[in-house]
Amino acid sequence: MKTIVPIGPYHPLQEEPEFFTLTVEGEKIVSVDVQVGYNHRGIEKLSEMKTYDQSTFVVERICGICSTSHPFAFVQAVEDIAQIEVPERAKYIRTIIGEGERIHSHLLWLGLAGHFLGYNTVFMWAWKLREEILDVMEILSGNRNNYGMFKPGGVRRDIKAEDIPMVLKKIDSILPTLDMLKKAVLDDPVLQARTKGVGILTKEAAINYSALGPTARASGIKRDVRKDSPYAAYDRVQWDMIVTQNGDVFDKLVLRVLETFESVKIMKECLLTLPPGEIDANLKTIPPGEGIGQHEAPRGECFHYVKSDGTNRPVRHKIRAPTFMNLPTYKSTVINQTISDVTIILAAIDPCYCCTERISVLDTKGTKLYGGEDLVRLSQAKTERLRKEMGVK
Amino acid sequence: MGVKLKALLKSPWVFHMATGSCNNCDIEILDCLTPRFDVERLGILLAGSIKHADILLVTGSGNRQSMERVKRLYEQVPKPCLVVAIGECALSRGIFIDSYNCPLPIDKVIPVDVYIPGCPPRPEAIIAGIAKLIEKVKSKA
Ligand code: SF4
């Protein structure tokens, strides 16, 4: 007998709203469906209403966890149109901020993974450690999250030489705890029992679904934008791409922990070898044209496409977040697993719905997508209706 | 103060609702529960179900699809309950004010007791906000 288990949209599992429909036969999952749209804010349209400088702040607020990844990719797309070279120092600063974000994001995920497994100690430890990194980010950028560091042509804020020793000390201070966390994760029999062989994404499936980032790398695919087409200062420093082979939740866990160490390495090297000079190329006008920007966000490749007509606003801005590609892998990982494992499998790709919800209006027959004007028209009609329903002027 | 309200303020259980946020406010709420800020020592716990909640923490810019659910959830929460709007988005829709998908700020849909500004507000600010809310209710009663 088949039973449908609805989860969501507001549930304690994840902090963002989304709606899962699990069809189960006894304990076994036979099919899964995800419904999103609870986070859609129309960012692409908003971005097209704003100037390039303002858009950087809008894309920063696509997602709070990858609040550097989107500006990172966006400014590179704009620089691609203008065909300018960013000063060396700015590249290093960008790399530092990008890696700091990866550390905090991976720790955040590690904590949540522990929480989903009912292992709250890991949650508390990981998040406690994460605070240290947030402190580092606050020293560097002035903010715990939403750093506001990026601008087309460079960065907004320089790193002061006198801050660097303190930052290095703080980064070093997280290493022992990180090491402990790594050992705890790698050696803990309970964690292994819960995650080994669970939710396997095979290499073929990962390729077929075009999985990205840690989700792909845990299935043995060597894919990392930082190595494949280096940008910023990623080709100036020494670091290794971590790849694991089994594709189960355990491998994803290990991969993210090990990646955190690599990020620490990159961050430290960049801070030590920070070249002197300008931090801004003073980009004044954007010529007409098209540009793309890529950045390896903590969850995978983040891609921005920007089209310019020579004014100070983008005419088209298209964003593809990594979770968009990783979500469909559920179809392969969740099926035939037991319902008790579902939480951790769903969480294993480190989904970010805020990032993904660029557009969610689709004709059910799958043939026609609504265009921008249709959306605006529909939206205006609905606003009117809502206002009437709610009795608001 | 009624016995209900008194019991509610003693150890308020909070339920967290994101209505089209960027996640940052939500993460900062979770942060309040972790060792550095540890609101559990003040008796504040994150409730898993809306039926157990005393205080609703609402974040986000009031996206159309989630607004319907927010209204429904508000109807389900046992009264009396208090509502806290967290973050610029929940206050005024913040940076998303011009968006076609965010027609109304949250306080036009459900009554809000305390507003905590910031994008995102620091965990200290969130804790201070909840403390103020408790003060406010006590002084009114
Ligand atoms: S107020 Fe700022 S940090 Fe909070 S959800 Fe809105 S955009 Fe994100």
XYZ file of C-alpha atoms and ligand atoms in Angstrom:
542
model
C 0.000 0.000 0.000
C 1.256 3.418 -0.859
C 1.118 6.257 1.605
C 1.912 9.862 0.948
C 3.875 11.720 3.575
C 3.811 15.475 3.158
C 6.635 17.434 4.769
C 6.363 21.163 4.959
C 6.376 23.830 3.847
C 7.092 24.974 7.405
C 8.842 22.197 9.203
C 11.683 21.974 11.660
C 13.899 20.116 9.218
C 15.325 22.987 7.278
C 15.282 26.638 7.965
C 13.862 27.493 4.569
C 10.326 26.637 3.559
C 9.874 23.989 0.903
C 7.394 21.228 0.437
C 8.313 17.583 0.024
C 5.897 14.862 -0.957
C 7.217 11.439 -0.135
C 5.373 8.407 -1.364
C 6.207 5.474 0.848
C 5.484 1.788 0.845
C 5.895 0.708 4.424
C 9.240 2.192 5.390
C 10.525 2.437 1.865
C 10.412 5.561 -0.276
C 9.067 4.917 -3.747
C 8.943 8.439 -5.051
C 9.763 11.966 -4.034
C 8.647 15.340 -5.203
C 9.785 18.786 -4.192
C 7.714 21.887 -4.502
C 9.477 25.187 -4.165
C 8.482 28.812 -4.615
C 8.164 29.879 -1.006
C 11.291 31.949 -1.346
C 10.887 33.428 -4.768
C 11.511 37.148 -4.642
C 12.002 38.000 -8.287
C 15.654 38.846 -7.963
C 16.487 38.789 -11.663
C 13.814 41.349 -12.368
C 14.850 43.421 -9.368
C 18.420 43.351 -10.530
C 17.418 44.630 -13.942
C 15.765 47.612 -12.259
C 18.935 48.608 -10.457
C 22.319 49.910 -11.480
C 25.298 47.587 -11.603
C 26.561 48.829 -8.276
C 23.188 48.380 -6.617
C 22.652 44.969 -8.176
C 25.709 43.685 -6.388
C 23.843 44.208 -3.128
C 20.672 42.632 -4.459
C 22.426 39.461 -5.579
C 24.171 39.350 -2.243
C 20.751 38.885 -0.716
C 19.783 35.976 -2.899
C 21.073 33.744 -0.187
C 22.546 34.521 3.156
C 24.847 31.547 3.303
C 26.460 32.097 -0.064
C 26.284 35.847 0.239
C 29.643 36.170 -1.466
C 29.196 33.622 -4.215
C 26.531 35.498 -6.090
C 28.272 38.894 -6.074
C 31.484 37.053 -6.964
C 29.942 35.571 -10.086
C 27.985 38.734 -10.889
C 30.929 41.132 -10.788
C 32.921 38.742 -12.940
C 30.130 38.742 -15.488
C 30.133 42.545 -15.544
C 33.914 42.631 -15.819
C 33.630 40.139 -18.649
C 31.469 42.633 -20.567
C 33.798 45.518 -19.853
C 36.863 43.382 -20.573
C 38.854 44.825 -17.717
C 41.475 43.280 -15.530
C 40.926 43.519 -11.793
C 43.905 44.683 -9.695
C 45.920 41.864 -8.192
C 45.239 42.887 -4.607
C 41.497 42.882 -5.204
C 41.750 39.354 -6.585
C 43.427 38.160 -3.434
C 40.909 39.886 -1.207
C 38.077 38.307 -3.188
C 39.638 34.898 -2.739
C 40.010 35.434 1.001
C 36.380 36.407 1.403
C 35.208 33.569 -0.862
C 37.089 30.964 1.128
C 36.012 32.394 4.469
C 32.492 31.929 3.287
C 33.186 28.339 2.282
C 34.543 27.566 5.743
C 31.517 29.009 7.463
C 29.110 27.374 5.041
C 30.666 23.921 5.381
C 30.702 24.208 9.151
C 27.106 25.294 9.103
C 26.196 22.286 7.000
C 28.200 19.934 9.185
C 26.324 21.181 12.207
C 22.959 20.828 10.525
C 23.867 17.336 9.317
C 24.622 16.371 12.908
C 21.324 17.900 13.943
C 19.382 15.927 11.323
C 20.995 12.733 12.521
C 19.905 13.524 16.043
C 23.490 14.198 17.004
C 23.189 17.637 18.483
C 26.685 17.677 19.927
C 28.101 17.992 16.435
C 25.605 20.767 15.748
C 26.713 22.755 18.774
C 30.431 22.183 18.236
C 30.367 23.052 14.565
C 28.340 26.196 15.099
C 30.503 27.287 17.974
C 33.504 26.964 15.720
C 31.698 28.823 12.997
C 31.404 31.858 15.247
C 35.190 32.236 15.106
C 35.081 32.422 11.332
C 32.247 34.915 11.485
C 34.477 36.997 13.742
C 37.206 36.842 11.130
C 34.747 37.969 8.485
C 33.633 40.766 10.723
C 37.203 41.972 11.149
C 37.769 41.823 7.401
C 34.490 43.177 6.099
C 32.663 44.753 9.015
C 29.803 42.294 8.832
C 29.056 38.835 10.109
C 27.200 37.947 6.928
C 26.260 39.932 3.835
C 29.758 41.300 3.613
C 29.230 43.953 0.955
C 32.823 43.569 -0.186
C 32.367 43.244 -3.923
C 31.894 45.796 -6.663
C 32.343 45.539 -10.398
C 36.015 46.292 -10.953
C 37.355 45.420 -7.540
C 36.474 45.315 -3.887
C 34.935 47.920 -1.653
C 37.158 47.599 1.333
C 40.851 47.006 1.785
C 42.350 44.612 4.296
C 44.477 46.552 6.743
C 48.005 45.282 7.317
C 47.570 45.578 11.063
C 44.526 43.297 10.989
C 46.319 40.434 9.299
C 48.214 39.001 12.331
C 45.032 38.929 14.370
C 43.101 37.255 11.568
C 45.820 34.657 11.058
C 45.843 33.940 14.759
C 42.114 33.462 14.791
C 42.216 31.167 11.775
C 44.940 29.117 13.418
C 42.901 28.885 16.569
C 40.085 27.051 14.797
C 42.368 24.341 13.453
C 42.614 22.183 16.616
C 38.823 22.116 17.032
C 38.377 21.476 13.334
C 40.798 18.595 13.644
C 38.867 17.229 16.562
C 35.649 17.542 14.606
C 37.229 15.732 11.693
C 38.344 12.861 13.896
C 34.979 12.758 15.603
C 33.225 12.546 12.261
C 35.617 10.025 10.750
C 35.802 7.745 13.764
C 32.369 7.936 15.264
C 30.657 4.562 14.799
C 27.181 6.031 15.149
C 27.744 8.636 12.462
C 29.203 5.992 10.194
C 26.331 3.633 10.789
C 23.879 6.368 9.911
C 25.642 7.684 6.828
C 27.749 4.953 5.196
C 26.077 3.444 2.179
C 23.098 5.765 2.638
C 21.730 7.827 -0.238
C 24.309 6.785 -2.781
C 24.646 8.959 -5.860
C 26.532 6.911 -8.404
C 29.026 8.496 -10.737
C 26.791 7.874 -13.761
C 23.791 9.392 -12.037
C 25.848 12.392 -10.965
C 26.952 12.914 -14.566
C 23.437 12.412 -15.909
C 21.949 14.884 -13.476
C 24.872 17.293 -14.031
C 25.503 17.475 -10.311
C 27.829 20.216 -9.148
C 30.228 21.004 -6.376
C 30.612 18.700 -3.381
C 27.651 16.609 -4.554
C 29.546 15.711 -7.723
C 32.975 15.536 -6.152
C 31.747 13.038 -3.554
C 30.753 10.776 -6.445
C 34.224 10.782 -7.913
C 33.785 13.544 -10.469
C 36.627 16.001 -10.668
C 34.781 19.222 -11.175
C 35.660 22.480 -9.552
C 35.556 25.854 -11.281
C 38.419 27.048 -9.140
C 40.658 24.462 -10.808
C 38.977 24.064 -14.192
C 38.912 27.711 -15.185
C 40.778 29.580 -12.478
C 39.743 33.081 -11.591
C 40.645 35.538 -8.824
C 43.741 34.228 -7.056
C 42.924 30.523 -7.143
C 45.718 29.737 -9.567
C 48.229 31.716 -7.521
C 48.000 29.570 -4.409
C 48.617 25.916 -3.618
C 45.621 23.776 -2.801
C 44.132 20.406 -3.672
C 40.771 19.482 -5.043
C 39.194 16.930 -2.720
C 37.423 14.085 -4.446
C 35.860 11.055 -2.796
C 34.469 8.044 -4.575
C 31.412 6.457 -2.991
C 28.783 9.149 -3.355
C 27.047 8.297 -0.088
C 26.266 10.736 2.682
C 29.399 9.771 4.579
C 31.603 10.688 1.639
C 29.887 14.024 1.304
C 30.484 14.628 4.975
C 34.160 13.741 4.755
C 34.581 15.773 1.611
C 33.188 18.904 3.166
C 35.303 18.542 6.271
C 38.453 18.065 4.222
C 37.525 20.940 1.954
C 37.314 23.183 4.978
C 40.979 22.479 5.654
C 41.858 23.378 2.074
C 39.938 26.623 2.416
C 41.862 27.453 5.556
C 45.050 26.801 3.600
C 44.015 29.063 0.725
C 42.884 31.804 3.057
C 46.108 31.765 5.010
C 48.329 31.760 1.974
C 46.417 34.647 0.433
C 46.663 36.658 3.626
C 50.403 36.045 3.845
C 51.143 36.857 0.220
C 48.680 39.719 -0.224
C 50.246 41.897 -2.939
C 50.280 45.692 -2.466
C 48.488 48.056 -4.809
C 45.085 49.317 -5.858
C 41.883 47.517 -4.958
C 39.627 49.010 -7.580
C 39.917 49.319 -11.362
C 37.497 52.277 -11.386
C 35.044 50.846 -13.803
C 33.018 53.821 -15.055
C 30.953 52.717 -18.022
C 29.808 49.298 -19.107
C 29.813 48.888 -22.895
C 27.006 46.995 -24.652
C 27.577 43.277 -24.707
C 27.157 40.022 -22.885
C 29.208 38.466 -20.148
C 29.312 35.448 -17.922
C 30.712 34.903 -14.484
C 31.330 31.677 -12.622
C 32.283 31.004 -9.076
C 32.625 27.765 -7.187
C 30.201 28.441 -4.366
C 30.262 26.173 -1.314
C 27.526 24.115 -2.976
C 28.848 24.078 -6.516
C 29.192 26.275 -9.527
C 27.257 29.496 -9.393
C 26.662 31.016 -12.787
C 25.613 34.524 -13.785
C 24.857 35.840 -17.230
C 24.529 39.586 -17.750
C 23.544 41.460 -20.870
C 24.252 45.149 -21.173
C 22.992 47.734 -23.623
C 25.474 50.366 -22.602
C 23.321 52.027 -19.944
C 24.003 51.725 -16.239
C 21.553 48.861 -15.751
C 21.677 45.285 -16.957
C 18.970 44.528 -19.540
C 19.038 40.857 -18.713
C 20.444 39.080 -15.741
C 20.201 35.307 -15.527
C 21.298 33.386 -12.485
C 21.791 29.693 -12.049
C 22.515 28.525 -8.548
C 24.132 25.152 -7.824
C 21.172 23.706 -5.940
C 19.122 24.005 -9.106
C 21.286 21.272 -10.607
C 21.690 19.264 -7.416
C 18.033 19.039 -6.410
C 16.994 16.508 -9.079
C 19.584 14.043 -7.778
C 17.019 13.285 -5.074
C 15.286 11.189 -7.691
C 18.237 8.883 -7.624
C 19.364 9.043 -4.000
C 16.143 8.904 -2.019
C 14.314 6.093 -3.780
C 14.398 2.763 -1.951
C 15.815 4.298 1.207
C 13.958 4.170 4.491
C 12.031 7.146 5.704
C 14.263 7.576 8.737
C 17.225 8.263 6.467
C 15.402 10.703 4.294
C 16.196 13.806 6.317
C 19.911 13.372 6.030
C 19.798 12.374 2.371
C 17.721 15.419 1.517
C 20.177 17.514 3.454
C 23.274 15.873 1.986
C 23.395 18.029 -1.118
C 23.286 21.046 1.199
C 20.260 22.425 -0.609
C 19.712 26.124 -0.735
C 16.223 26.980 -1.854
C 16.761 30.705 -1.550
C 19.384 30.448 -4.252
C 17.385 28.210 -6.492
C 14.125 30.037 -6.644
C 14.798 32.264 -9.551
C 11.639 31.372 -11.340
C 8.949 28.882 -10.516
C 6.143 29.647 -12.936
C 5.845 26.814 -15.414
C 2.990 25.683 -17.549
C 2.006 22.233 -16.313
C 2.354 20.779 -19.800
C 5.938 21.924 -19.662
C 5.779 23.614 -23.025
C 5.578 27.289 -22.329
C 7.490 29.479 -19.944
C 6.060 32.808 -18.963
C 8.023 35.794 -20.171
C 8.948 38.781 -18.072
C 5.993 40.868 -19.244
C 3.487 38.100 -18.586
C 4.872 37.757 -15.096
C 4.555 41.434 -14.365
C 1.004 41.478 -15.716
C -0.006 38.402 -13.749
C 1.633 39.799 -10.689
C -0.140 43.127 -10.917
C -3.481 41.392 -11.294
C -2.762 39.201 -8.320
C -1.592 42.089 -6.163
C -4.896 43.779 -6.817
C -6.791 40.651 -5.901
C -4.762 40.074 -2.760
C -5.224 43.631 -1.664
C -8.942 43.308 -2.074
C -9.034 39.992 -0.249
C -7.001 41.294 2.618
C -8.827 44.591 2.675
C -5.688 46.688 2.277
C -5.616 49.871 0.241
C -1.488 39.231 33.987
C -3.481 36.140 33.178
C -2.047 32.811 34.137
C -1.769 31.892 30.476
C 0.367 34.877 29.620
C 2.484 34.395 32.694
C 3.227 30.797 31.800
C 3.958 31.835 28.259
C 6.576 34.357 29.246
C 8.333 32.098 31.708
C 9.858 29.910 29.074
C 8.752 31.035 25.640
C 8.991 28.449 22.902
C 9.605 30.005 19.557
C 8.593 28.842 16.119
C 10.477 30.118 13.157
C 8.855 31.030 9.861
C 10.694 32.177 6.771
C 8.474 33.919 4.262
C 10.800 34.556 1.379
C 13.954 35.578 3.152
C 17.538 35.307 2.071
C 18.281 32.819 4.816
C 20.599 35.068 6.732
C 18.046 36.129 9.300
C 17.074 32.483 9.728
C 20.656 31.463 10.238
C 21.097 34.186 12.824
C 18.048 32.899 14.671
C 19.540 29.420 14.740
C 22.791 30.998 15.834
C 21.071 32.312 18.944
C 20.525 28.714 20.001
C 24.155 27.681 19.683
C 26.803 27.882 22.405
C 28.007 31.444 22.040
C 24.579 32.994 22.530
C 22.703 30.031 23.955
C 19.219 31.358 24.545
C 18.221 28.037 25.999
C 19.613 29.225 29.314
C 16.838 31.839 29.259
C 14.256 29.170 28.694
C 13.839 29.917 25.003
C 13.508 26.800 22.896
C 12.886 26.268 19.222
C 9.611 24.393 18.851
C 9.244 21.806 16.126
C 5.529 22.276 15.674
C 3.449 25.390 15.474
C 1.082 23.853 18.040
C 3.790 24.132 20.680
C 4.780 27.692 19.937
C 4.379 30.749 22.157
C 6.250 33.220 20.009
C 6.395 33.322 16.232
C 9.596 34.595 14.703
C 8.827 35.783 11.215
C 11.528 36.641 8.702
C 11.413 37.442 5.034
C 9.742 39.706 2.593
C 6.278 38.185 2.478
C 6.374 36.277 -0.736
C 2.996 35.515 -2.302
C 3.126 31.768 -2.021
C 4.234 31.735 1.586
C 1.823 34.445 2.733
C -1.142 32.120 2.397
C 0.633 29.627 4.645
C 1.647 32.276 7.130
C -1.977 33.241 7.563
C -2.942 29.603 8.013
C -0.153 28.991 10.503
C -1.111 32.054 12.474
C -4.615 30.680 12.778
C -3.238 27.369 14.061
C -0.978 28.697 16.780
C -2.524 28.512 20.267
C -3.501 31.959 21.528
C -2.289 34.065 23.178
C 0.770 34.170 20.992
C 3.268 36.897 20.234
C 4.774 37.719 16.883
C 8.269 39.076 16.307
C 9.303 40.368 12.896
C 13.007 39.896 12.341
C 15.069 41.666 9.729
C 14.588 44.514 7.328
C 12.637 42.239 4.986
C 10.018 41.422 7.585
C 9.762 45.056 8.628
C 9.324 46.708 5.273
C 10.408 44.159 2.644
C 13.820 45.814 2.630
C 15.723 45.462 -0.606
C 12.873 43.493 -2.164
C 10.324 46.271 -1.831
C 10.047 46.730 -5.605
C 9.652 43.054 -6.322
C 6.568 41.799 -8.134
C 6.375 38.887 -5.750
C 6.353 40.751 -2.436
C 3.084 42.697 -2.374
C 2.677 43.376 1.344
C 4.818 43.712 4.416
C 4.142 41.051 7.023
C 2.457 43.300 9.548
C -0.350 43.902 7.054
C -1.107 40.200 7.124
C -0.654 39.179 10.752
C -0.317 41.406 13.823
C 3.289 42.000 14.864
C 4.319 42.809 18.439
C 8.006 43.603 18.113
C 10.172 44.651 15.172
C 13.883 43.869 15.114
C 15.673 45.809 12.377
C 18.914 44.823 10.699
C 19.982 43.036 7.578
C 20.489 40.632 9.236
C 20.123 41.703 12.883
C 22.940 40.402 15.032
C 22.046 37.584 17.418
C 22.480 40.039 20.291
C 19.846 42.259 18.724
C 17.451 39.344 18.346
C 17.878 38.378 21.994
C 17.442 41.993 23.084
C 14.304 42.198 20.961
C 12.746 39.170 22.595
C 13.696 40.482 26.032
C 11.992 43.767 25.151
C 8.910 41.907 24.020
C 8.681 40.144 27.372
C 9.109 43.496 29.154
C 6.438 45.075 26.995
C 3.887 42.382 27.687
C 4.639 42.447 31.402
C 4.332 46.215 31.685
C 1.031 46.203 29.812
C -0.537 43.516 31.938
S 16.566 41.311 6.229
Fe 18.424 41.070 5.031
S 19.397 39.295 5.951
Fe 17.278 39.246 6.620
S 16.205 37.967 5.151
Fe 16.037 40.084 4.430
S 17.738 40.378 3.030
Fe 18.163 38.559 4.245
